Amino acid sequence: SLAPGLARKVKKVLETRVDSPEIISCLKGLSDFYGDNNPAARRGLRNSIERRGLDINREFLDASSQAQEALAVVDDQLEGLLQCCQRIAEALDSSRERTGALLHETNKLSLELDAVEGRKRMVASFLVDYQLTDDEIAALRGEDVTDVFFAALARVQQIHGNCRALLRTHHQRAGLELMDVMATYQESAHERLCRWVQGECRALAEEDGPEVPELLSRAMLALRARPTLYRYCVEEVARTRHNALFRRFITALTRGGPGGMPRPIE
């Protein structure tokens, strides 16, 4: 009988299926390099298989060398790409910092511009509510009394009222200074208006039954704001009118009408 260990190996060999795909593939590979089936060849079969394995590994290494070289090239390219990406990231960070500073400065300037625009609107509103235009000042100081003069005088009174409202705020000093300026314009305009009324009344006193011009009525109405000047004008108008009527009466008594008709009063 066989030894137990040898018996197991023989049994395992006998039980191995020679028609399995793995066995067929191995036998086919073995037939490529195993030529003569003799005792010497069978004794060196193990060495032959190992040499064949070494040859296959050597062929694999030779075949993979090109792939390794290509991978090395790809690795170098990836390393270069990585460095390029790093430089781009650094450039982006630097650009982001500069852009952030620029945006901050832009926002700051935008806020300052809004503040300047707000102050500009306030100044424009202030000029409208508390200042006379050059044309209005010229109308108040000019020689002629026209609709423009009365409009400028009404504007002075309006600004004077706005200054009163300004006194109720924390801008009292500005309100007082503006009121003083407007009071000076108003006083000067009323004095001019008073002289103009006197001159107009003297001219009207020389005419017979003239109609009172609208500007003269507006002037007397405007002078009511200055009772002293208004009373002076009324007295002057009455005196001038009285003298004119007296002269006409004397003329009617002594010379009659134009060309002697009607005849003098007897």
mmCIF file of C-alpha atoms in Angstrom:
data_model
loop_
_atom_site.group_PDB
_atom_site.id
_atom_site.type_symbol
_atom_site.label_atom_id
_atom_site.label_comp_id
_atom_site.label_asym_id
_atom_site.label_seq_id
_atom_site.Cartn_x
_atom_site.Cartn_y
_atom_site.Cartn_z
ATOM 1 C CA SER A 1 0.000 0.000 0.000
ATOM 2 C CA LEU A 2 1.035 3.654 -0.533
ATOM 3 C CA ALA A 3 1.986 6.005 2.262
ATOM 4 C CA PRO A 4 -0.902 8.139 3.510
ATOM 5 C CA GLY A 5 0.587 11.412 2.269
ATOM 6 C CA LEU A 6 1.384 9.994 -1.163
ATOM 7 C CA ALA A 7 -1.993 8.357 -1.345
ATOM 8 C CA ARG A 8 -3.695 11.693 -0.759
ATOM 9 C CA LYS A 9 -1.654 13.373 -3.502
ATOM 10 C CA VAL A 10 -2.396 10.529 -5.950
ATOM 11 C CA LYS A 11 -6.065 10.711 -5.057
ATOM 12 C CA LYS A 12 -6.093 14.475 -5.545
ATOM 13 C CA VAL A 13 -4.425 14.140 -8.947
ATOM 14 C CA LEU A 14 -6.841 11.409 -10.035
ATOM 15 C CA GLU A 15 -9.805 13.518 -8.899
ATOM 16 C CA THR A 16 -8.649 16.585 -10.817
ATOM 17 C CA ARG A 17 -10.736 17.187 -13.937
ATOM 18 C CA VAL A 18 -8.531 17.517 -16.950
ATOM 19 C CA ASP A 19 -11.307 19.074 -19.011
ATOM 20 C CA SER A 20 -11.725 22.155 -16.835
ATOM 21 C CA PRO A 21 -10.992 25.512 -18.532
ATOM 22 C CA GLU A 22 -8.197 26.293 -16.075
ATOM 23 C CA ILE A 23 -6.391 22.977 -16.762
ATOM 24 C CA ILE A 24 -6.821 23.352 -20.528
ATOM 25 C CA SER A 25 -5.438 26.905 -20.427
ATOM 26 C CA CYS A 26 -2.446 25.808 -18.309
ATOM 27 C CA LEU A 27 -1.671 22.884 -20.585
ATOM 28 C CA LYS A 28 -1.910 25.106 -23.636
ATOM 29 C CA GLY A 29 0.528 27.567 -22.066
ATOM 30 C CA LEU A 30 2.852 24.724 -21.079
ATOM 31 C CA SER A 31 2.900 23.369 -24.641
ATOM 32 C CA ASP A 32 4.395 26.627 -25.887
ATOM 33 C CA PHE A 33 7.744 26.085 -24.211
ATOM 34 C CA TYR A 34 7.730 22.389 -23.158
ATOM 35 C CA GLY A 35 9.004 20.467 -26.152
ATOM 36 C CA ASP A 36 10.262 16.913 -25.653
ATOM 37 C CA ASN A 37 8.567 14.782 -23.027
ATOM 38 C CA ASN A 38 11.535 12.836 -21.658
ATOM 39 C CA PRO A 39 12.816 12.129 -18.162
ATOM 40 C CA ALA A 40 15.330 14.993 -18.262
ATOM 41 C CA ALA A 41 12.686 17.442 -19.415
ATOM 42 C CA ARG A 42 10.255 16.284 -16.735
ATOM 43 C CA ARG A 43 12.938 16.640 -14.079
ATOM 44 C CA GLY A 44 13.662 20.215 -15.204
ATOM 45 C CA LEU A 45 9.960 21.099 -15.632
ATOM 46 C CA ARG A 46 9.895 23.175 -12.450
ATOM 47 C CA ASN A 47 12.941 25.158 -13.525
ATOM 48 C CA SER A 48 11.489 25.581 -16.992
ATOM 49 C CA ILE A 49 8.232 26.939 -15.568
ATOM 50 C CA GLU A 50 10.124 29.378 -13.304
ATOM 51 C CA ARG A 51 12.298 30.531 -16.229
ATOM 52 C CA ARG A 52 9.159 30.977 -18.305
ATOM 53 C CA GLY A 53 7.650 33.035 -15.490
ATOM 54 C CA LEU A 54 10.764 35.175 -15.329
ATOM 55 C CA ASP A 55 10.684 35.679 -19.102
ATOM 56 C CA ILE A 56 7.020 36.682 -18.961
ATOM 57 C CA ASN A 57 7.741 39.145 -16.130
ATOM 58 C CA ARG A 58 10.691 40.534 -18.077
ATOM 59 C CA GLU A 59 8.511 40.959 -21.186
ATOM 60 C CA PHE A 60 5.872 42.629 -19.020
ATOM 61 C CA LEU A 61 8.439 45.020 -17.590
ATOM 62 C CA ASP A 62 9.780 45.792 -21.048
ATOM 63 C CA ALA A 63 6.249 46.382 -22.340
ATOM 64 C CA SER A 64 5.296 48.523 -19.322
ATOM 65 C CA SER A 65 8.420 50.715 -19.533
ATOM 66 C CA GLN A 66 6.827 52.856 -22.252
ATOM 67 C CA ALA A 67 3.687 53.163 -20.150
ATOM 68 C CA GLN A 68 5.853 54.128 -17.165
ATOM 69 C CA GLU A 69 7.643 56.745 -19.254
ATOM 70 C CA ALA A 70 4.275 58.059 -20.465
ATOM 71 C CA LEU A 71 3.031 58.120 -16.869
ATOM 72 C CA ALA A 72 6.170 60.005 -15.841
ATOM 73 C CA VAL A 73 5.479 62.572 -18.569
ATOM 74 C CA VAL A 74 1.864 62.809 -17.417
ATOM 75 C CA ASP A 75 3.071 63.148 -13.822
ATOM 76 C CA ASP A 76 5.403 65.998 -14.836
ATOM 77 C CA GLN A 77 2.563 67.661 -16.710
ATOM 78 C CA LEU A 78 0.251 67.237 -13.720
ATOM 79 C CA GLU A 79 2.935 68.720 -11.484
ATOM 80 C CA GLY A 80 3.269 71.687 -13.845
ATOM 81 C CA LEU A 81 -0.520 72.012 -13.992
ATOM 82 C CA LEU A 82 -0.674 71.897 -10.193
ATOM 83 C CA GLN A 83 1.938 74.649 -9.942
ATOM 84 C CA CYS A 84 0.037 76.701 -12.538
ATOM 85 C CA CYS A 85 -3.195 76.232 -10.585
ATOM 86 C CA GLN A 86 -1.364 77.304 -7.449
ATOM 87 C CA ARG A 87 -0.145 80.475 -9.171
ATOM 88 C CA ILE A 88 -3.652 81.150 -10.477
ATOM 89 C CA ALA A 89 -5.074 80.664 -6.976
ATOM 90 C CA GLU A 90 -2.507 83.066 -5.550
ATOM 91 C CA ALA A 91 -3.285 85.595 -8.313
ATOM 92 C CA LEU A 92 -7.002 85.224 -7.596
ATOM 93 C CA ASP A 93 -6.428 85.751 -3.873
ATOM 94 C CA SER A 94 -4.366 88.850 -4.592
ATOM 95 C CA SER A 95 -6.949 90.092 -7.075
ATOM 96 C CA ARG A 96 -9.713 89.380 -4.563
ATOM 97 C CA GLU A 97 -7.902 91.428 -1.947
ATOM 98 C CA ARG A 98 -7.391 94.322 -4.362
ATOM 99 C CA THR A 99 -10.981 94.035 -5.603
ATOM 100 C CA GLY A 100 -12.250 93.945 -2.029
ATOM 101 C CA ALA A 101 -10.329 97.117 -1.237
ATOM 102 C CA LEU A 102 -11.599 98.698 -4.468
ATOM 103 C CA LEU A 103 -15.185 97.719 -3.688
ATOM 104 C CA HIS A 104 -14.815 99.084 -0.169
ATOM 105 C CA GLU A 105 -13.437 102.343 -1.530
ATOM 106 C CA THR A 106 -16.188 102.438 -4.180
ATOM 107 C CA ASN A 107 -18.883 101.950 -1.554
ATOM 108 C CA LYS A 108 -17.275 104.615 0.600
ATOM 109 C CA LEU A 109 -17.150 107.064 -2.309
ATOM 110 C CA SER A 110 -20.746 106.203 -3.217
ATOM 111 C CA LEU A 111 -21.854 107.014 0.322
ATOM 112 C CA GLU A 112 -19.868 110.244 0.241
ATOM 113 C CA LEU A 113 -21.412 111.112 -3.137
ATOM 114 C CA ASP A 114 -24.898 110.475 -1.732
ATOM 115 C CA ALA A 115 -24.069 112.707 1.219
ATOM 116 C CA VAL A 116 -22.776 115.440 -1.126
ATOM 117 C CA GLU A 117 -25.881 115.141 -3.294
ATOM 118 C CA GLY A 118 -28.014 115.402 -0.155
ATOM 119 C CA ARG A 119 -26.152 118.517 0.947
ATOM 120 C CA LYS A 120 -26.469 119.897 -2.586
ATOM 121 C CA ARG A 121 -30.227 119.423 -2.459
ATOM 122 C CA MET A 122 -30.322 121.021 0.965
ATOM 123 C CA VAL A 123 -28.339 124.002 -0.302
ATOM 124 C CA ALA A 124 -30.617 124.311 -3.345
ATOM 125 C CA SER A 125 -33.677 124.121 -1.088
ATOM 126 C CA PHE A 126 -32.089 126.664 1.259
ATOM 127 C CA LEU A 127 -31.424 129.047 -1.629
ATOM 128 C CA VAL A 128 -35.038 128.716 -2.736
ATOM 129 C CA ASP A 129 -36.504 129.201 0.746
ATOM 130 C CA TYR A 130 -34.098 131.734 2.253
ATOM 131 C CA GLN A 131 -32.303 133.653 -0.520
ATOM 132 C CA LEU A 132 -33.251 136.161 -3.190
ATOM 133 C CA THR A 133 -32.124 135.717 -6.751
ATOM 134 C CA ASP A 134 -29.975 138.319 -8.486
ATOM 135 C CA ASP A 135 -32.938 139.365 -10.624
ATOM 136 C CA GLU A 136 -35.118 139.874 -7.535
ATOM 137 C CA ILE A 137 -32.428 141.977 -5.848
ATOM 138 C CA ALA A 138 -32.036 144.047 -9.022
ATOM 139 C CA ALA A 139 -35.819 144.580 -9.165
ATOM 140 C CA LEU A 140 -35.879 145.793 -5.563
ATOM 141 C CA ARG A 141 -33.011 148.220 -6.185
ATOM 142 C CA GLY A 142 -34.096 149.400 -9.636
ATOM 143 C CA GLU A 143 -35.805 152.660 -10.472
ATOM 144 C CA ASP A 144 -38.981 151.255 -11.987
ATOM 145 C CA VAL A 145 -41.849 149.869 -9.951
ATOM 146 C CA THR A 146 -43.372 147.034 -11.939
ATOM 147 C CA ASP A 147 -44.957 143.648 -11.396
ATOM 148 C CA VAL A 148 -41.447 142.232 -11.003
ATOM 149 C CA PHE A 149 -40.824 144.639 -8.119
ATOM 150 C CA PHE A 150 -43.984 143.552 -6.289
ATOM 151 C CA ALA A 151 -43.163 139.897 -6.889
ATOM 152 C CA ALA A 152 -39.696 140.447 -5.394
ATOM 153 C CA LEU A 153 -41.217 142.291 -2.419
ATOM 154 C CA ALA A 154 -43.635 139.424 -1.824
ATOM 155 C CA ARG A 155 -40.666 137.044 -1.998
ATOM 156 C CA VAL A 156 -38.895 139.078 0.705
ATOM 157 C CA GLN A 157 -41.953 138.806 2.938
ATOM 158 C CA GLN A 158 -42.133 135.050 2.289
ATOM 159 C CA ILE A 159 -38.465 134.557 3.201
ATOM 160 C CA HIS A 160 -38.983 136.679 6.307
ATOM 161 C CA GLY A 161 -41.769 134.276 7.325
ATOM 162 C CA ASN A 162 -39.541 131.275 6.613
ATOM 163 C CA CYS A 163 -36.905 132.789 8.902
ATOM 164 C CA ARG A 164 -39.461 132.993 11.704
ATOM 165 C CA ALA A 165 -40.010 129.262 11.325
ATOM 166 C CA LEU A 166 -36.230 128.772 11.300
ATOM 167 C CA LEU A 167 -36.022 130.439 14.704
ATOM 168 C CA ARG A 168 -37.941 127.505 16.196
ATOM 169 C CA THR A 169 -35.111 125.120 15.215
ATOM 170 C CA HIS A 170 -31.488 124.900 16.334
ATOM 171 C CA HIS A 171 -30.516 127.286 13.489
ATOM 172 C CA GLN A 172 -31.603 130.401 15.358
ATOM 173 C CA ARG A 173 -28.465 132.397 14.591
ATOM 174 C CA ALA A 174 -28.829 131.833 10.844
ATOM 175 C CA GLY A 175 -32.521 132.719 11.097
ATOM 176 C CA LEU A 176 -31.748 136.007 12.859
ATOM 177 C CA GLU A 177 -29.058 136.954 10.339
ATOM 178 C CA LEU A 178 -31.344 136.198 7.402
ATOM 179 C CA MET A 179 -34.202 138.110 9.002
ATOM 180 C CA ASP A 180 -31.909 141.120 9.388
ATOM 181 C CA VAL A 181 -30.902 140.940 5.708
ATOM 182 C CA MET A 182 -34.517 140.588 4.570
ATOM 183 C CA ALA A 183 -35.569 143.451 6.848
ATOM 184 C CA THR A 184 -32.950 145.661 5.186
ATOM 185 C CA TYR A 185 -34.265 144.758 1.710
ATOM 186 C CA GLN A 186 -37.842 145.298 2.890
ATOM 187 C CA GLU A 187 -37.162 148.677 4.449
ATOM 188 C CA SER A 188 -35.271 149.924 1.401
ATOM 189 C CA ALA A 189 -38.031 148.690 -0.932
ATOM 190 C CA HIS A 190 -40.783 150.343 1.149
ATOM 191 C CA GLU A 191 -38.908 153.661 1.174
ATOM 192 C CA ARG A 192 -38.502 153.521 -2.589
ATOM 193 C CA LEU A 193 -42.153 152.583 -2.920
ATOM 194 C CA CYS A 194 -43.147 155.532 -0.746
ATOM 195 C CA ARG A 195 -41.193 157.967 -2.930
ATOM 196 C CA TRP A 196 -42.668 156.401 -6.046
ATOM 197 C CA VAL A 197 -46.223 156.768 -4.679
ATOM 198 C CA GLN A 198 -45.617 160.452 -3.936
ATOM 199 C CA GLY A 199 -44.316 161.069 -7.431
ATOM 200 C CA GLU A 200 -47.245 159.201 -9.019
ATOM 201 C CA CYS A 201 -49.757 161.134 -6.926
ATOM 202 C CA ARG A 202 -48.240 164.475 -7.931
ATOM 203 C CA ALA A 203 -48.486 163.446 -11.570
ATOM 204 C CA LEU A 204 -52.093 162.335 -11.171
ATOM 205 C CA ALA A 205 -52.996 165.555 -9.350
ATOM 206 C CA GLU A 206 -52.337 167.487 -12.560
ATOM 207 C CA GLU A 207 -54.939 165.483 -14.482
ATOM 208 C CA ASP A 208 -58.715 165.819 -14.364
ATOM 209 C CA GLY A 209 -60.526 162.786 -12.944
ATOM 210 C CA PRO A 210 -57.882 160.217 -13.660
ATOM 211 C CA GLU A 211 -58.378 156.591 -12.918
ATOM 212 C CA VAL A 212 -56.152 155.196 -10.198
ATOM 213 C CA PRO A 213 -53.603 152.834 -11.793
ATOM 214 C CA GLU A 214 -53.482 149.250 -10.520
ATOM 215 C CA LEU A 215 -49.790 149.559 -9.603
ATOM 216 C CA LEU A 216 -50.588 152.548 -7.387
ATOM 217 C CA SER A 217 -53.297 150.561 -5.589
ATOM 218 C CA ARG A 218 -50.900 147.665 -5.093
ATOM 219 C CA ALA A 219 -48.249 150.065 -3.793
ATOM 220 C CA MET A 220 -50.607 151.538 -1.182
ATOM 221 C CA LEU A 221 -51.638 148.023 -0.173
ATOM 222 C CA ALA A 222 -47.999 147.002 0.212
ATOM 223 C CA LEU A 223 -47.253 150.107 2.303
ATOM 224 C CA ARG A 224 -49.848 149.054 4.867
ATOM 225 C CA ALA A 225 -47.125 146.813 6.285
ATOM 226 C CA ARG A 226 -45.301 150.038 7.257
ATOM 227 C CA PRO A 227 -47.939 152.193 9.024
ATOM 228 C CA THR A 228 -45.638 155.214 9.325
ATOM 229 C CA LEU A 229 -44.806 155.313 5.623
ATOM 230 C CA TYR A 230 -48.401 154.515 4.723
ATOM 231 C CA ARG A 231 -49.712 157.412 6.819
ATOM 232 C CA TYR A 232 -47.081 159.725 5.373
ATOM 233 C CA CYS A 233 -48.113 158.747 1.831
ATOM 234 C CA VAL A 234 -51.788 159.239 2.629
ATOM 235 C CA GLU A 235 -51.091 162.688 4.036
ATOM 236 C CA GLU A 236 -48.912 163.583 1.070
ATOM 237 C CA VAL A 237 -51.558 162.338 -1.360
ATOM 238 C CA ALA A 238 -54.244 164.340 0.424
ATOM 239 C CA ARG A 239 -52.115 167.504 0.457
ATOM 240 C CA THR A 240 -51.149 167.133 -3.160
ATOM 241 C CA ARG A 241 -54.734 166.462 -4.156
ATOM 242 C CA HIS A 242 -55.936 169.476 -2.149
ATOM 243 C CA ASN A 243 -53.403 171.778 -3.796
ATOM 244 C CA ALA A 244 -54.324 170.483 -7.229
ATOM 245 C CA LEU A 245 -58.031 170.981 -6.614
ATOM 246 C CA PHE A 246 -57.365 174.462 -5.234
ATOM 247 C CA ARG A 247 -55.411 175.440 -8.347
ATOM 248 C CA ARG A 248 -58.192 174.144 -10.576
ATOM 249 C CA PHE A 249 -60.753 176.087 -8.587
ATOM 250 C CA ILE A 250 -58.770 179.336 -8.906
ATOM 251 C CA THR A 251 -58.370 178.681 -12.603
ATOM 252 C CA ALA A 252 -62.095 178.100 -12.979
ATOM 253 C CA LEU A 253 -62.810 181.379 -11.158
ATOM 254 C CA THR A 254 -60.437 183.504 -13.184
ATOM 255 C CA ARG A 255 -60.016 181.962 -16.620
ATOM 256 C CA GLY A 256 -62.761 179.414 -17.084
ATOM 257 C CA GLY A 257 -62.300 176.363 -19.219
ATOM 258 C CA PRO A 258 -60.057 175.847 -22.223
ATOM 259 C CA GLY A 259 -60.612 178.573 -24.800
ATOM 260 C CA GLY A 260 -62.794 180.498 -22.329
ATOM 261 C CA MET A 261 -65.527 177.842 -22.340
ATOM 262 C CA PRO A 262 -67.121 177.470 -19.944
ATOM 263 C CA ARG A 263 -66.847 181.040 -18.845
ATOM 264 C CA PRO A 264 -65.165 181.952 -15.524
ATOM 265 C CA ILE A 265 -67.280 181.594 -12.435
ATOM 266 C CA GLU A 266 -68.704 185.018 -11.446
#
